[in-house]
Amino acid sequence: MVAVEMVALAGAAALATPAPLLLSSIAPRDSSIGTSDFVSELPHCATPCVEQFCSLSNQTCICGPDKSAVDHCVLASCTMQEAIFTRNATEITCAAPVRDRRMKFNVMIVAITCVTLPIVTARLVYKQFFSISKRLNTEDWTIVLAILLGLPSVALTIFGLTAHGLGTDLWGLSSADLVAFGRSFYAIQVIYILLMLLVKLTLTFFYLNIFSGHRVRILLWGTIAFHIMAAAAFGIALIFQCLPISYQWNKYNYINDPSLEGHCINVNAGAWANSAVSVASDIWLLAIPLSQLYKLQLHWKKKLGAAIMLFTGVIVTVVSFLRLASVKDYATTSNPTWDQWDIVWWSTIELEVGFICTCLPTMRLILVRMAPKAFGSSQSTNSSYGANMHRLESNSTMHTHREAYDDVTLHDVPLPKRSSAPASSSVERVPKAASQIAVSSLREELSTTGSSIGTKPGDAWQTHASSLMAKHPTTWRGSV
């Protein structure tokens, strides 16, 4: 479940006829060239950039601190193919060491996947076999799609990106490696957009299942529409940012190929917009449940626990900000295999944390089931598991969502002991016991009616309670 967002490595116009790049002498590894060879093989567009800062015969200057300024000039004056060739030739001339952090990335992605996958699997197994309804909801099927798409992306990252240079300098790579890197990088960007869409939809569908207020549901459906339209817009821009599409990865091929033609639009602004929208939507998805939390008739300790669980989503937002900072190198690098490492790193963590956050409510249910004394309320063990209800104040109510929030107990009342006295006498003489019987009766009714009560929005549970009150008006008087 790794990805990176939209790339705009160059705002290049149509590819000009390349200068005679005698690349056979620019070996990618374990070699260096003299200054005269370096000058003779520079693309015509790069020569003025070098001369602006250094004499072409002064290797010390060429390899000095102005090298970065020369690189920016070349990126602005040349095509990506020519810029990559110039950077490769310069670093080999200067005998620059080849940095390598590929192993660090592979260890991270394997480790975090080994944490995320069991959590998601536990969520799905619990919902299908151990929850009250014993079925997967819309948000569960959405996370299933994300897993089916995310697992191949892990393999693509390891065997496509890092195997072909992600995390190392391009002057330690062959041209074929760079082309393979570009092809994998292009594919992983598309997967990233789809995975982020599925993660955000999972959370939004989850909110739809637990919040039944008319206004909040309108906001949630609008949020779903926005996520889909934004992903479609950014995805289309990404897919067609270079024409022909194959130029997206062929532009990394620094070997002189007169038949290689193409151009890319400058979508760096789109990359920034995509990152900004992602951060804003993270904040929005965090604000929605927090805005409804205060309406719940919960003990303050339970409200605090729910808030802490929701605030884990802040981690996703923080990671999104960190990824946003790495976008600055997207369109301004001639060393993509090294500079794009940061954006891939933070995007991977962002997605994995997003997967984990979508599973936290169910993970709490699993913990309550395994250790009710440690993770449940003091009275929840006396009540039928899964029959707890939520209620919102005013006109907005939260209907029962047994698979997600059974751990939140609003009306935990112990079942009364059986009395030898007649029922009518019990009602008249012990009003509190009658109240307990009434509430327990409602629980039993709700538990045996299946998922229909819990999944209806609005006041479905209240309607059912009213019908029970009508049947037993004396018993129910003052009980709820």
Short mmCIF file of C-alpha atoms in Angstrom, two decimals:
data_model
loop_
_atom_site.label_atom_id
_atom_site.label_comp_id
_atom_site.label_asym_id
_atom_site.label_seq_id
_atom_site.Cartn_x
_atom_site.Cartn_y
_atom_site.Cartn_z
CA MET A 1 0.00 0.00 0.00
CA VAL A 2 2.47 2.45 -1.15
CA ALA A 3 2.15 5.24 -3.54
CA VAL A 4 3.10 8.73 -4.53
CA GLU A 5 0.96 11.50 -5.82
CA MET A 6 1.05 13.35 -9.10
CA VAL A 7 4.45 14.02 -10.58
CA ALA A 8 5.51 16.94 -12.69
CA LEU A 9 9.19 16.47 -13.28
CA ALA A 10 9.40 19.00 -16.10
CA GLY A 11 7.33 21.57 -17.82
CA ALA A 12 9.00 20.82 -21.11
CA ALA A 13 7.83 21.80 -24.52
CA ALA A 14 8.12 19.48 -27.49
CA LEU A 15 11.40 17.66 -27.38
CA ALA A 16 14.03 19.42 -29.43
CA THR A 17 16.53 17.52 -31.52
CA PRO A 18 19.05 16.32 -28.93
CA ALA A 19 22.63 17.40 -29.08
CA PRO A 20 25.13 14.75 -30.09
CA LEU A 21 25.38 12.98 -26.75
CA LEU A 22 28.22 10.52 -26.99
CA LEU A 23 26.87 8.57 -24.08
CA SER A 24 28.93 5.49 -24.65
CA SER A 25 31.74 7.29 -22.86
CA ILE A 26 29.53 8.25 -19.90
CA ALA A 27 29.50 4.95 -18.08
CA PRO A 28 26.99 4.80 -15.24
CA ARG A 29 29.26 3.12 -12.69
CA ASP A 30 32.83 3.07 -11.51
CA SER A 31 34.18 5.51 -14.05
CA SER A 32 35.02 9.16 -14.55
CA ILE A 33 35.69 11.39 -17.51
CA GLY A 34 38.00 14.30 -18.11
CA THR A 35 36.89 17.90 -18.35
CA SER A 36 37.46 18.03 -22.10
CA ASP A 37 35.24 15.00 -22.65
CA PHE A 38 32.64 16.48 -20.35
CA VAL A 39 32.53 19.76 -22.29
CA SER A 40 32.38 18.04 -25.66
CA GLU A 41 29.43 15.92 -24.63
CA LEU A 42 27.34 18.60 -22.96
CA PRO A 43 23.99 19.30 -24.66
CA HIS A 44 23.95 22.67 -26.42
CA CYS A 45 21.27 23.94 -24.02
CA ALA A 46 23.42 23.15 -20.97
CA THR A 47 26.66 24.83 -22.08
CA PRO A 48 25.50 28.44 -21.37
CA CYS A 49 24.38 27.37 -17.89
CA VAL A 50 27.83 26.03 -17.06
CA GLU A 51 29.58 29.07 -18.56
CA GLN A 52 27.37 31.38 -16.50
CA PHE A 53 29.08 30.22 -13.32
CA CYS A 54 32.35 28.55 -14.30
CA SER A 55 34.93 28.27 -17.02
CA LEU A 56 34.42 25.09 -19.00
CA SER A 57 38.01 24.13 -18.30
CA ASN A 58 37.78 24.66 -14.53
CA GLN A 59 36.76 21.30 -13.12
CA THR A 60 37.12 22.53 -9.53
CA CYS A 61 34.49 25.18 -10.16
CA ILE A 62 32.24 22.81 -12.08
CA CYS A 63 32.28 20.44 -9.12
CA GLY A 64 32.02 23.24 -6.55
CA PRO A 65 29.09 24.79 -4.69
CA ASP A 66 27.67 26.38 -7.85
CA LYS A 67 26.80 22.94 -9.19
CA SER A 68 23.29 23.20 -7.77
CA ALA A 69 22.70 26.56 -9.49
CA VAL A 70 23.89 25.08 -12.79
CA ASP A 71 21.46 22.21 -12.32
CA HIS A 72 18.49 24.57 -11.86
CA CYS A 73 19.51 26.50 -14.97
CA VAL A 74 19.72 23.30 -17.01
CA LEU A 75 16.28 22.19 -15.82
CA ALA A 76 14.84 25.50 -17.00
CA SER A 77 16.66 25.49 -20.35
CA CYS A 78 16.69 21.83 -21.43
CA THR A 79 14.37 18.89 -21.77
CA MET A 80 14.21 16.34 -18.98
CA GLN A 81 16.24 13.92 -21.08
CA GLU A 82 19.00 16.50 -21.57
CA ALA A 83 18.88 17.60 -17.92
CA ILE A 84 19.29 14.04 -16.69
CA PHE A 85 22.20 13.48 -19.07
CA THR A 86 23.92 16.68 -17.91
CA ARG A 87 23.49 15.78 -14.24
CA ASN A 88 24.77 12.26 -14.87
CA ALA A 89 27.84 13.50 -16.78
CA THR A 90 28.59 16.19 -14.20
CA GLU A 91 28.52 13.87 -11.21
CA ILE A 92 30.64 11.25 -12.95
CA THR A 93 33.15 13.94 -13.95
CA CYS A 94 33.31 15.06 -10.34
CA ALA A 95 33.57 11.45 -9.09
CA ALA A 96 30.60 12.02 -6.79
CA PRO A 97 29.82 9.12 -4.45
CA VAL A 98 26.61 7.18 -5.04
CA ARG A 99 24.29 7.37 -2.05
CA ASP A 100 21.97 4.46 -1.35
CA ARG A 101 19.00 4.20 1.03
CA ARG A 102 17.01 1.53 -0.78
CA MET A 103 17.28 -1.00 2.03
CA LYS A 104 15.87 1.50 4.53
CA PHE A 105 12.77 1.95 2.39
CA ASN A 106 12.26 -1.79 1.84
CA VAL A 107 12.52 -2.50 5.56
CA MET A 108 9.99 0.24 6.33
CA ILE A 109 7.38 -0.87 3.82
CA VAL A 110 7.61 -4.54 4.76
CA ALA A 111 7.42 -3.76 8.49
CA ILE A 112 4.47 -1.39 8.25
CA THR A 113 2.61 -3.74 5.92
CA CYS A 114 3.11 -6.57 8.42
CA VAL A 115 1.39 -4.36 11.00
CA THR A 116 -1.42 -3.08 8.79
CA LEU A 117 -2.45 -6.31 7.09
CA PRO A 118 -3.26 -8.27 10.29
CA ILE A 119 -5.26 -5.32 11.63
CA VAL A 120 -7.37 -5.08 8.48
CA THR A 121 -7.78 -8.86 8.37
CA ALA A 122 -8.91 -8.92 12.01
CA ARG A 123 -11.48 -6.24 11.24
CA LEU A 124 -12.95 -8.18 8.32
CA VAL A 125 -12.96 -11.53 10.15
CA TYR A 126 -14.66 -10.00 13.17
CA LYS A 127 -17.31 -8.22 11.12
CA GLN A 128 -18.08 -11.33 9.06
CA PHE A 129 -18.08 -14.00 11.77
CA PHE A 130 -18.32 -12.45 15.25
CA SER A 131 -20.37 -9.26 14.98
CA ILE A 132 -24.10 -9.16 15.64
CA SER A 133 -25.05 -8.90 11.97
CA LYS A 134 -22.27 -11.26 10.77
CA ARG A 135 -21.88 -9.45 7.50
CA LEU A 136 -19.65 -6.91 5.81
CA ASN A 137 -20.98 -3.40 5.29
CA THR A 138 -20.24 -0.94 2.51
CA GLU A 139 -17.18 0.43 4.27
CA ASP A 140 -15.85 -3.10 4.77
CA TRP A 141 -16.13 -3.95 1.08
CA THR A 142 -14.42 -0.66 0.30
CA ILE A 143 -11.47 -1.61 2.47
CA VAL A 144 -11.40 -5.04 0.79
CA LEU A 145 -10.98 -3.31 -2.59
CA ALA A 146 -8.21 -1.19 -1.12
CA ILE A 147 -6.39 -4.27 0.16
CA LEU A 148 -6.70 -6.03 -3.20
CA LEU A 149 -5.17 -2.98 -4.86
CA GLY A 150 -2.67 -2.20 -2.12
CA LEU A 151 -0.90 -5.54 -1.83
CA PRO A 152 0.26 -5.56 -5.48
CA SER A 153 1.46 -1.99 -5.02
CA VAL A 154 3.81 -3.17 -2.26
CA ALA A 155 5.37 -5.63 -4.67
CA LEU A 156 5.52 -2.97 -7.37
CA THR A 157 7.31 -0.61 -5.02
CA ILE A 158 9.91 -3.16 -3.95
CA PHE A 159 10.54 -4.84 -7.30
CA GLY A 160 9.74 -1.91 -9.55
CA LEU A 161 10.85 1.25 -7.78
CA THR A 162 13.60 0.38 -5.31
CA ALA A 163 14.98 -2.40 -7.49
CA HIS A 164 15.50 0.13 -10.28
CA GLY A 165 16.93 2.98 -8.26
CA LEU A 166 14.49 4.62 -5.82
CA GLY A 167 16.69 5.80 -2.98
CA THR A 168 19.95 6.02 -4.90
CA ASP A 169 21.61 8.56 -7.20
CA LEU A 170 20.95 8.30 -10.92
CA TRP A 171 24.67 8.38 -11.83
CA GLY A 172 24.91 4.95 -10.24
CA LEU A 173 22.22 3.60 -12.57
CA SER A 174 21.98 2.58 -16.18
CA SER A 175 19.62 4.20 -18.64
CA ALA A 176 17.52 1.01 -18.67
CA ASP A 177 17.15 1.22 -14.88
CA LEU A 178 15.92 4.80 -15.14
CA VAL A 179 13.32 3.90 -17.77
CA ALA A 180 12.09 0.99 -15.64
CA PHE A 181 11.96 3.31 -12.63
CA GLY A 182 9.93 5.86 -14.59
CA ARG A 183 7.45 3.21 -15.72
CA SER A 184 6.93 1.90 -12.17
CA PHE A 185 6.75 5.43 -10.79
CA TYR A 186 4.01 6.32 -13.24
CA ALA A 187 1.96 3.23 -12.31
CA ILE A 188 2.38 3.73 -8.58
CA GLN A 189 1.06 7.29 -8.80
CA VAL A 190 -2.21 6.10 -10.31
CA ILE A 191 -2.50 3.46 -7.58
CA TYR A 192 -1.85 6.10 -4.93
CA ILE A 193 -4.78 8.23 -6.08
CA LEU A 194 -7.11 5.20 -6.09
CA LEU A 195 -5.95 4.01 -2.66
CA MET A 196 -6.38 7.43 -1.07
CA LEU A 197 -9.87 7.62 -2.55
CA LEU A 198 -10.79 4.21 -1.10
CA VAL A 199 -9.42 5.07 2.36
CA LYS A 200 -11.39 8.32 2.49
CA LEU A 201 -14.54 6.61 1.19
CA THR A 202 -14.18 3.92 3.86
CA LEU A 203 -14.25 6.53 6.60
CA THR A 204 -17.13 8.44 5.02
CA PHE A 205 -19.27 5.31 4.56
CA PHE A 206 -18.55 4.45 8.18
CA TYR A 207 -19.85 7.85 9.29
CA LEU A 208 -22.96 7.36 7.17
CA ASN A 209 -23.72 4.17 9.07
CA ILE A 210 -23.58 5.80 12.49
CA PHE A 211 -24.81 9.36 11.96
CA SER A 212 -28.46 9.71 11.01
CA GLY A 213 -29.02 13.44 11.35
CA HIS A 214 -30.38 14.90 8.13
CA ARG A 215 -27.84 17.70 7.86
CA VAL A 216 -24.80 15.61 8.64
CA ARG A 217 -25.87 12.95 6.13
CA ILE A 218 -26.18 15.58 3.42
CA LEU A 219 -22.66 16.73 4.27
CA LEU A 220 -21.38 13.16 4.14
CA TRP A 221 -22.92 12.42 0.74
CA GLY A 222 -21.49 15.67 -0.52
CA THR A 223 -18.11 14.62 0.86
CA ILE A 224 -18.31 11.33 -1.05
CA ALA A 225 -19.13 13.15 -4.27
CA PHE A 226 -16.25 15.56 -3.72
CA HIS A 227 -13.75 12.76 -3.09
CA ILE A 228 -14.76 10.95 -6.26
CA MET A 229 -14.68 14.06 -8.45
CA ALA A 230 -11.34 15.22 -7.04
CA ALA A 231 -9.76 11.80 -7.57
CA ALA A 232 -11.10 11.67 -11.13
CA ALA A 233 -9.77 15.14 -11.94
CA PHE A 234 -6.31 14.55 -10.51
CA GLY A 235 -6.17 11.07 -11.99
CA ILE A 236 -6.95 12.24 -15.51
CA ALA A 237 -4.41 15.04 -15.22
CA LEU A 238 -1.82 12.54 -14.05
CA ILE A 239 -2.47 9.95 -16.75
CA PHE A 240 -2.27 12.44 -19.61
CA GLN A 241 0.35 14.84 -18.26
CA CYS A 242 2.80 13.62 -20.93
CA LEU A 243 2.00 12.95 -24.58
CA PRO A 244 2.53 10.36 -25.77
CA ILE A 245 1.94 8.61 -22.46
CA SER A 246 5.08 6.51 -22.95
CA TYR A 247 7.12 9.71 -22.77
CA GLN A 248 6.31 9.72 -19.04
CA TRP A 249 9.00 7.06 -18.53
CA ASN A 250 11.01 7.39 -21.74
CA LYS A 251 12.06 10.91 -20.78
CA TYR A 252 14.36 9.30 -18.22
CA ASN A 253 16.27 7.62 -21.04
CA TYR A 254 19.32 9.85 -21.36
CA ILE A 255 20.76 7.87 -24.29
CA ASN A 256 20.56 9.85 -27.51
CA ASP A 257 17.49 8.65 -29.40
CA PRO A 258 16.41 10.93 -32.27
CA SER A 259 13.09 9.10 -32.52
CA LEU A 260 12.19 9.95 -28.93
CA GLU A 261 9.75 12.84 -29.01
CA GLY A 262 7.16 14.07 -26.60
CA HIS A 263 6.22 16.80 -24.19
CA CYS A 264 4.77 17.21 -20.71
CA ILE A 265 2.58 19.91 -19.28
CA ASN A 266 3.71 21.58 -16.10
CA VAL A 267 1.42 20.07 -13.51
CA ASN A 268 3.45 21.12 -10.52
CA ALA A 269 0.58 23.38 -9.50
CA GLY A 270 -1.71 20.36 -9.77
CA ALA A 271 0.60 18.37 -7.50
CA TRP A 272 0.46 21.12 -4.88
CA ALA A 273 -3.32 21.34 -5.27
CA ASN A 274 -3.69 17.59 -4.84
CA SER A 275 -1.63 17.67 -1.64
CA ALA A 276 -3.55 20.66 -0.27
CA VAL A 277 -6.91 19.04 -1.03
CA SER A 278 -5.77 15.84 0.68
CA VAL A 279 -4.79 17.72 3.83
CA ALA A 280 -8.05 19.69 3.85
CA SER A 281 -10.13 16.53 3.43
CA ASP A 282 -8.26 14.86 6.30
CA ILE A 283 -9.17 17.77 8.56
CA TRP A 284 -12.77 17.68 7.32
CA LEU A 285 -13.13 13.94 8.00
CA LEU A 286 -11.79 14.53 11.50
CA ALA A 287 -14.12 17.45 12.19
CA ILE A 288 -17.34 15.63 11.26
CA PRO A 289 -17.34 13.03 14.07
CA LEU A 290 -15.99 15.51 16.60
CA SER A 291 -18.87 17.85 15.81
CA GLN A 292 -21.34 15.07 16.65
CA LEU A 293 -19.55 13.66 19.67
CA TYR A 294 -20.75 16.30 22.13
CA LYS A 295 -24.36 15.37 21.34
CA LEU A 296 -23.95 11.82 22.58
CA GLN A 297 -25.40 11.08 26.00
CA LEU A 298 -22.19 9.54 27.26
CA HIS A 299 -20.20 9.75 30.45
CA TRP A 300 -17.37 12.21 30.02
CA LYS A 301 -14.81 9.41 30.31
CA LYS A 302 -16.35 7.60 27.35
CA LYS A 303 -16.48 10.81 25.38
CA LEU A 304 -12.81 11.30 26.13
CA GLY A 305 -12.01 7.77 24.99
CA ALA A 306 -13.93 8.25 21.75
CA ALA A 307 -12.19 11.58 21.16
CA ILE A 308 -8.77 10.00 21.67
CA MET A 309 -9.63 7.30 19.16
CA LEU A 310 -10.76 9.90 16.64
CA PHE A 311 -7.72 12.06 17.24
CA THR A 312 -5.49 9.27 15.95
CA GLY A 313 -6.63 10.64 12.62
CA VAL A 314 -4.47 13.66 13.42
CA ILE A 315 -1.49 11.42 12.68
CA VAL A 316 -2.69 11.07 9.09
CA THR A 317 -2.99 14.84 8.80
CA VAL A 318 0.52 15.35 10.18
CA VAL A 319 1.92 12.85 7.68
CA SER A 320 0.02 14.64 4.91
CA PHE A 321 1.75 17.88 5.87
CA LEU A 322 5.14 16.15 5.81
CA ARG A 323 4.39 14.76 2.37
CA LEU A 324 3.29 18.20 1.26
CA ALA A 325 6.76 19.53 2.05
CA SER A 326 8.35 16.93 -0.25
CA VAL A 327 6.35 18.10 -3.27
CA LYS A 328 8.79 20.98 -3.71
CA ASP A 329 11.25 18.68 -5.52
CA TYR A 330 8.65 17.23 -7.86
CA ALA A 331 9.25 19.45 -10.88
CA THR A 332 12.71 20.71 -10.01
CA THR A 333 14.98 17.68 -9.96
CA SER A 334 17.36 16.06 -12.39
CA ASN A 335 18.03 13.29 -9.87
CA PRO A 336 14.55 11.76 -9.57
CA THR A 337 15.58 8.39 -8.14
CA TRP A 338 17.03 10.14 -5.09
CA ASP A 339 14.79 13.18 -4.71
CA GLN A 340 11.49 11.32 -5.14
CA TRP A 341 12.34 9.03 -2.23
CA ASP A 342 10.82 11.42 0.31
CA ILE A 343 7.45 11.68 -1.41
CA VAL A 344 7.21 7.90 -1.76
CA TRP A 345 8.26 7.42 1.87
CA TRP A 346 5.66 9.77 3.34
CA SER A 347 2.92 8.66 0.98
CA THR A 348 3.48 5.06 2.04
CA ILE A 349 3.20 5.95 5.73
CA GLU A 350 0.15 8.12 5.06
CA LEU A 351 -1.71 5.28 3.39
CA GLU A 352 -0.77 2.68 5.99
CA VAL A 353 -1.81 4.91 8.89
CA GLY A 354 -5.05 5.64 7.04
CA PHE A 355 -5.78 1.92 6.81
CA ILE A 356 -5.13 1.48 10.53
CA CYS A 357 -7.33 4.44 11.51
CA THR A 358 -10.29 3.03 9.57
CA CYS A 359 -10.02 -0.16 11.63
CA LEU A 360 -9.73 1.38 15.12
CA PRO A 361 -13.46 1.24 16.06
CA THR A 362 -13.62 -2.46 15.21
CA MET A 363 -10.33 -3.13 16.96
CA ARG A 364 -11.82 -1.70 20.14
CA LEU A 365 -14.77 -4.08 19.81
CA ILE A 366 -12.36 -6.98 19.47
CA LEU A 367 -10.51 -5.88 22.60
CA VAL A 368 -13.79 -5.52 24.50
CA ARG A 369 -14.80 -9.02 23.42
CA MET A 370 -11.42 -10.45 24.46
CA ALA A 371 -11.05 -8.53 27.74
CA PRO A 372 -14.33 -6.89 28.74
CA LYS A 373 -13.12 -5.95 32.22
CA ALA A 374 -10.13 -4.09 30.86
CA PHE A 375 -11.68 -2.42 27.82
CA GLY A 376 -15.44 -2.45 28.49
CA SER A 377 -17.64 -0.64 30.96
CA SER A 378 -18.17 -2.06 34.41
CA GLN A 379 -21.72 -3.00 33.58
CA SER A 380 -21.44 -4.04 29.96
CA THR A 381 -20.73 -7.65 30.84
CA ASN A 382 -24.20 -7.95 32.36
CA SER A 383 -25.97 -6.87 29.21
CA SER A 384 -26.37 -8.61 25.91
CA TYR A 385 -23.33 -7.76 23.79
CA GLY A 386 -24.29 -5.83 20.74
CA ALA A 387 -27.59 -4.53 22.08
CA ASN A 388 -26.29 -1.17 23.24
CA MET A 389 -27.69 1.95 21.67
CA HIS A 390 -26.57 5.45 20.93
CA ARG A 391 -28.72 8.50 21.13
CA LEU A 392 -28.10 12.04 19.93
CA GLU A 393 -29.66 15.07 21.51
CA SER A 394 -32.17 17.34 19.79
CA ASN A 395 -33.47 16.30 16.39
CA SER A 396 -30.36 14.46 15.27
CA THR A 397 -30.06 10.84 16.40
CA MET A 398 -27.41 8.26 15.97
CA HIS A 399 -28.97 4.93 15.10
CA THR A 400 -27.54 1.64 16.21
CA HIS A 401 -24.43 0.52 14.40
CA ARG A 402 -23.66 -2.65 16.25
CA GLU A 403 -20.60 -3.55 14.23
CA ALA A 404 -18.89 -0.24 14.87
CA TYR A 405 -19.92 1.24 18.19
CA ASP A 406 -21.26 -1.55 20.38
CA ASP A 407 -18.64 -0.60 22.92
CA VAL A 408 -20.38 2.73 23.64
CA THR A 409 -23.00 1.97 26.28
CA LEU A 410 -25.65 4.56 27.04
CA HIS A 411 -28.21 2.48 28.93
CA ASP A 412 -26.36 -0.35 30.64
CA VAL A 413 -28.92 -1.64 33.14
CA PRO A 414 -28.35 -5.04 34.78
CA LEU A 415 -31.00 -7.65 34.17
CA PRO A 416 -33.25 -7.87 37.26
CA LYS A 417 -33.54 -10.97 39.35
CA ARG A 418 -36.68 -12.98 38.88
CA SER A 419 -39.32 -12.28 41.48
CA SER A 420 -41.75 -14.81 42.84
CA ALA A 421 -44.45 -12.17 42.95
CA PRO A 422 -46.82 -11.66 40.00
CA ALA A 423 -45.63 -9.33 37.27
CA SER A 424 -48.36 -6.79 37.95
CA SER A 425 -47.46 -6.65 41.61
CA SER A 426 -43.83 -6.18 40.73
CA VAL A 427 -44.71 -3.25 38.54
CA GLU A 428 -46.82 -1.56 41.15
CA ARG A 429 -44.57 -2.08 44.14
CA VAL A 430 -41.11 -1.86 42.57
CA PRO A 431 -41.12 0.82 39.87
CA LYS A 432 -37.35 0.66 39.40
CA ALA A 433 -37.45 -3.05 38.66
CA ALA A 434 -40.20 -2.42 36.16
CA SER A 435 -38.03 0.15 34.48
CA GLN A 436 -35.21 -2.35 34.28
CA ILE A 437 -37.49 -5.01 32.82
CA ALA A 438 -38.72 -2.52 30.24
CA VAL A 439 -35.25 -1.55 29.10
CA SER A 440 -34.14 -5.18 29.03
CA SER A 441 -37.21 -6.06 26.98
CA LEU A 442 -36.32 -3.41 24.45
CA ARG A 443 -32.80 -4.76 24.26
CA GLU A 444 -34.00 -8.27 23.64
CA GLU A 445 -36.40 -7.09 20.98
CA LEU A 446 -33.66 -5.10 19.23
CA SER A 447 -31.22 -8.00 19.40
CA THR A 448 -33.66 -10.52 17.93
CA THR A 449 -34.90 -8.32 15.09
CA GLY A 450 -31.60 -8.70 13.25
CA SER A 451 -29.85 -5.99 11.35
CA SER A 452 -32.93 -4.23 10.07
CA ILE A 453 -33.38 -2.11 13.16
CA GLY A 454 -29.74 -1.22 13.45
CA THR A 455 -29.25 -0.28 9.86
CA LYS A 456 -32.26 1.97 9.36
CA PRO A 457 -31.36 5.64 9.59
CA GLY A 458 -33.20 8.12 11.72
CA ASP A 459 -35.48 7.10 14.56
CA ALA A 460 -35.95 3.41 13.70
CA TRP A 461 -35.06 2.21 17.19
CA GLN A 462 -37.29 4.86 18.75
CA THR A 463 -40.23 3.74 16.57
CA HIS A 464 -39.72 0.18 17.74
CA ALA A 465 -39.52 1.31 21.36
CA SER A 466 -42.78 3.24 20.94
CA SER A 467 -44.54 0.11 19.71
CA LEU A 468 -43.38 -1.76 22.81
CA MET A 469 -44.58 1.08 25.03
CA ALA A 470 -48.00 0.90 23.41
CA LYS A 471 -48.19 -2.80 24.24
CA HIS A 472 -47.18 -2.32 27.88
CA PRO A 473 -47.98 1.27 28.87
CA THR A 474 -47.88 0.61 32.61
CA THR A 475 -44.56 -1.17 32.51
CA TRP A 476 -42.92 1.46 30.33
CA ARG A 477 -44.13 4.53 32.19
CA GLY A 478 -41.08 6.59 33.09
CA SER A 479 -38.57 3.90 32.14
CA VAL A 480 -36.93 5.75 29.26
#
